[in-house]
Amino acid sequence: MTTIALDAMGGDHGVATTVSAACQLLKETSSKDSKVKLILVGQQDVIADALRKVNVNVGKYLSIQHASEVVEMGESPALALRGKKDSSMRVAINLVKEGVADACVSAGNTGALMATSRYVLKTLPGIDRPAICSTLPTIDPDTHTHMLDLGANVDTSAEHLFQFAVMGSVLVAAVDDIAAPTVGLLNIGEEEMKGNEQVKQAAKLLENSHLNYYGFVEGDDIYKGKVNVVVCDGFAGNVALKSSEGVAKMISHYLKKSFNKNLLTRIAGVCASSVLKQFRDRMDPRRYNGASLLGLRGIVVKSHGGADAFAFKHAIKEAIIEVEKNVPQQLEKEVEDVLVGQRAG
Amino acid sequence: MTTIALDAMGGDHGVATTVSAACQLLKETSSKDSKVKLILVGQQDVIADALRKVNVNVGKYLSIQHASEVVEMGESPALALRGKKDSSMRVAINLVKEGVADACVSAGNTGALMATSRYVLKTLPGIDRPAICSTLPTIDPDTHTHMLDLGANVDTSAEHLFQFAVMGSVLVAAVDDIAAPTVGLLNIGEEEMKGNEQVKQAAKLLENSHLNYYGFVEGDDIYKGKVNVVVCDGFAGNVALKSSEGVAKMISHYLKKSFNKNLLTRIAGVCASSVLKQFRDRMDPRRYNGASLLGLRGIVVKSHGGADAFAFKHAIKEAIIEVEKNVPQQLEKEVEDVLVGQRAG
């Protein structure tokens, strides 16, 4: 049985989203062999109320763990860490630390989640800083790209970028069953002379490593599926991710607008509706919700703050896969082998 | 009369694109009051041959300036600068320096164009480094965003970011006739505590300046049109730009694929074809081709290397607008006022 602790209070919509997602997921997994147990962590009465609204009772596969406080979305991570020891986020992470849960999922304040996870769970030996890793779609519907760091670290050394590469590589090997995932280093040109100092030095570390290093990749290569893992510092990664979201939203806005212009275009829209629906489903960013906080001694998955129940459910699924594939154990083993080997060599 | 020197040999397609774009543009402007003269710079025989193919003769508004060498797309900027003193790119920039041309446009090697422009034209007083600035579409069809730097500078100080903000602000004021353009600083969160050191310090400089500083913006805000100018270092800017291109291409690929699936979807595509065409026109990135190398004592516009004639023509138009609006003169005046004021204050 896989047990996942959910920060029920986190995210822009709190229990309305998390409780609904939990119930949907349990319905889907109830008929399967590999059972999942969910622990809703947060204010007992608020959660119980939300469960009543959807006519679901706690039971063998669903329980509530009370936590009196809530970390606000805009709150300082340091203050949340020091001041809110009974927050739903903190208690959910504690459950992982104590071995009660195999993973935790939160849609809450990213900085607070990272700071608290790092404080409670600690990083793996050989890893200085955890990184945020997520999957992104590519032009080939059968593949996707993993990218890290997406915003946890803003001033990153070459050594840190190398560690991210090792972690991303292990995650993809485990989750996607790829023997030697290709790793690309995000740069602003494919030529060797381009890029900043950290990136140039990281390239040297990667060339001399056991990883399947592809070389430099550029922003547009992320979506070409050129490599399995794209490595970058958290500033560039976050900018790439958010810019991509922005463009996708703009395009979808104009597409909708084009079909809503007048009666004729609306008729064309009706004719094309099933095609457009399929297209929207394929591009649905909610299916990619759930970023891993990699490099910790435990599984923590971050959901988009604005996620709805469908998206939050996907984040829970990401956590379940990582538990089933023993990601932290694999990570610990590989990171030790590669990084200790690297340092000795 | 506005005179533009075109690096006829630059870009992935060389004269095939540049000569065709030049001819198209002259056809469009021939009936207008404000006449434009184009100088095609490059290998005389190659250009003459390309002109023969499109049945166009040189004349009052079109001339050829011979230059024997060509800077290759993958060539080292330093080698191009030192070794190819008679390249089409170098000679085109020389024409601006000598006052023969009011601006130059090149689709060639970005690094070489920046290095050569900087060496030949020099930067404006008060500007340490030129930056690459381009317009990007937004969710509001009547507005666009200017963003800089898009890849000229990878290790940028707070002071440099501030200079970019001043330059972007002046460009937008001149070109878009906006009295006090809003300026946003690209960051990975809107909270004050987020971001790297340079960004935090640049924010302080901007808060204390005469610029219409909005605050931090994130990657997705670029396409919301939240501010007129988005300022960032060249690494983040280039990553944002290329990632955006990648997503847009992926979406357009899937849209096409969805309508090409089978007979029924193709029929739906025919019904929706005029709507889809309008949508594609609106999203056409070629209309945004033409990035300014800002901060130089002269106008240099960089076209996308892979630009076709339609896109290259847009880059020429960008150069013409900057000439008509006296951008370098405005820039020189404002940069001196603001930056000298800033330094004195």
mmCIF file of N, CA, C and O in Angstrom, chain B residues 22 33 75 82 92 105 109 125 145 148 161 198 218 251 272 282 286 290 303 305 329:
data_model
loop_
_atom_site.group_PDB
_atom_site.id
_atom_site.type_symbol
_atom_site.label_atom_id
_atom_site.label_comp_id
_atom_site.label_asym_id
_atom_site.label_seq_id
_atom_site.Cartn_x
_atom_site.Cartn_y
_atom_site.Cartn_z
ATOM 1 N N ALA B 22 14.242 43.454 -50.073
ATOM 2 C CA ALA B 22 14.543 44.830 -50.467
ATOM 3 C C ALA B 22 13.619 45.270 -51.598
ATOM 4 O O ALA B 22 13.046 46.374 -51.567
ATOM 5 N N ASP B 33 5.265 59.250 -49.588
ATOM 6 C CA ASP B 33 6.002 60.513 -49.579
ATOM 7 C C ASP B 33 7.408 60.346 -49.018
ATOM 8 O O ASP B 33 8.381 60.877 -49.553
ATOM 9 N N GLU B 75 30.572 31.424 -37.118
ATOM 10 C CA GLU B 75 31.926 31.943 -36.915
ATOM 11 C C GLU B 75 32.087 32.654 -35.566
ATOM 12 O O GLU B 75 31.147 33.252 -35.055
ATOM 13 N N ARG B 82 38.199 40.621 -36.224
ATOM 14 C CA ARG B 82 39.616 40.850 -36.543
ATOM 15 C C ARG B 82 39.957 40.490 -37.979
ATOM 16 O O ARG B 82 40.726 41.178 -38.642
ATOM 17 N N ALA B 92 28.539 47.257 -44.131
ATOM 18 C CA ALA B 92 27.216 47.853 -43.886
ATOM 19 C C ALA B 92 27.255 48.735 -42.642
ATOM 20 O O ALA B 92 26.703 49.845 -42.629
ATOM 21 N N VAL B 105 20.796 46.814 -41.399
ATOM 22 C CA VAL B 105 20.013 45.633 -41.016
ATOM 23 C C VAL B 105 20.789 44.396 -41.447
ATOM 24 O O VAL B 105 21.292 44.326 -42.572
ATOM 25 N N ASN B 109 25.198 36.424 -38.227
ATOM 26 C CA ASN B 109 25.720 36.005 -36.921
ATOM 27 C C ASN B 109 25.542 37.107 -35.849
ATOM 28 O O ASN B 109 26.168 38.162 -35.920
ATOM 29 N N PRO B 125 27.506 57.598 -24.660
ATOM 30 C CA PRO B 125 28.081 57.960 -23.364
ATOM 31 C C PRO B 125 27.149 57.499 -22.244
ATOM 32 O O PRO B 125 25.932 57.706 -22.344
ATOM 33 N N THR B 145 4.858 44.230 -26.145
ATOM 34 C CA THR B 145 5.835 44.462 -25.091
ATOM 35 C C THR B 145 7.216 44.541 -25.723
ATOM 36 O O THR B 145 7.523 43.778 -26.633
ATOM 37 N N LEU B 148 14.243 43.486 -23.288
ATOM 38 C CA LEU B 148 15.682 43.505 -23.464
ATOM 39 C C LEU B 148 16.366 43.133 -22.151
ATOM 40 O O LEU B 148 15.762 43.327 -21.109
ATOM 41 N N LEU B 161 21.459 46.351 -15.846
ATOM 42 C CA LEU B 161 20.005 46.163 -15.965
ATOM 43 C C LEU B 161 19.306 47.520 -15.940
ATOM 44 O O LEU B 161 18.355 47.766 -16.683
ATOM 45 N N GLN B 198 21.551 40.618 -8.438
ATOM 46 C CA GLN B 198 21.546 41.694 -9.437
ATOM 47 C C GLN B 198 20.145 42.278 -9.594
ATOM 48 O O GLN B 198 19.961 43.491 -9.677
ATOM 49 N N GLU B 218 6.846 38.433 -13.983
ATOM 50 C CA GLU B 218 7.281 37.059 -14.228
ATOM 51 C C GLU B 218 7.158 36.730 -15.712
ATOM 52 O O GLU B 218 6.583 37.497 -16.480
ATOM 53 N N ILE B 251 2.638 24.057 -30.375
ATOM 54 C CA ILE B 251 1.183 24.210 -30.420
ATOM 55 C C ILE B 251 0.702 24.244 -31.869
ATOM 56 O O ILE B 251 -0.264 23.567 -32.226
ATOM 57 N N ALA B 272 -13.127 25.511 -41.078
ATOM 58 C CA ALA B 272 -12.528 26.484 -40.157
ATOM 59 C C ALA B 272 -11.346 27.210 -40.779
ATOM 60 O O ALA B 272 -10.674 27.996 -40.109
ATOM 61 N N ARG B 282 -2.384 36.473 -37.145
ATOM 62 C CA ARG B 282 -2.251 37.241 -35.905
ATOM 63 C C ARG B 282 -1.027 36.778 -35.111
ATOM 64 O O ARG B 282 -0.335 37.565 -34.477
ATOM 65 N N ARG B 286 6.810 36.368 -37.793
ATOM 66 C CA ARG B 286 7.587 37.153 -38.745
ATOM 67 C C ARG B 286 7.293 38.639 -38.632
ATOM 68 O O ARG B 286 8.128 39.479 -38.930
ATOM 69 N N GLY B 290 13.026 41.641 -36.254
ATOM 70 C CA GLY B 290 13.759 42.902 -36.233
ATOM 71 C C GLY B 290 14.023 43.368 -34.819
ATOM 72 O O GLY B 290 13.198 44.023 -34.210
ATOM 73 N N SER B 303 17.984 40.911 -37.813
ATOM 74 C CA SER B 303 16.882 40.054 -38.237
ATOM 75 C C SER B 303 17.176 38.626 -37.785
ATOM 76 O O SER B 303 18.330 38.231 -37.635
ATOM 77 N N GLY B 305 18.016 34.908 -38.102
ATOM 78 C CA GLY B 305 18.863 34.289 -39.127
ATOM 79 C C GLY B 305 18.059 33.514 -40.165
ATOM 80 O O GLY B 305 18.369 33.499 -41.347
ATOM 81 N N GLN B 329 19.436 59.702 -31.319
ATOM 82 C CA GLN B 329 19.540 61.051 -30.769
ATOM 83 C C GLN B 329 18.739 61.155 -29.465
ATOM 84 O O GLN B 329 19.221 61.697 -28.466
#
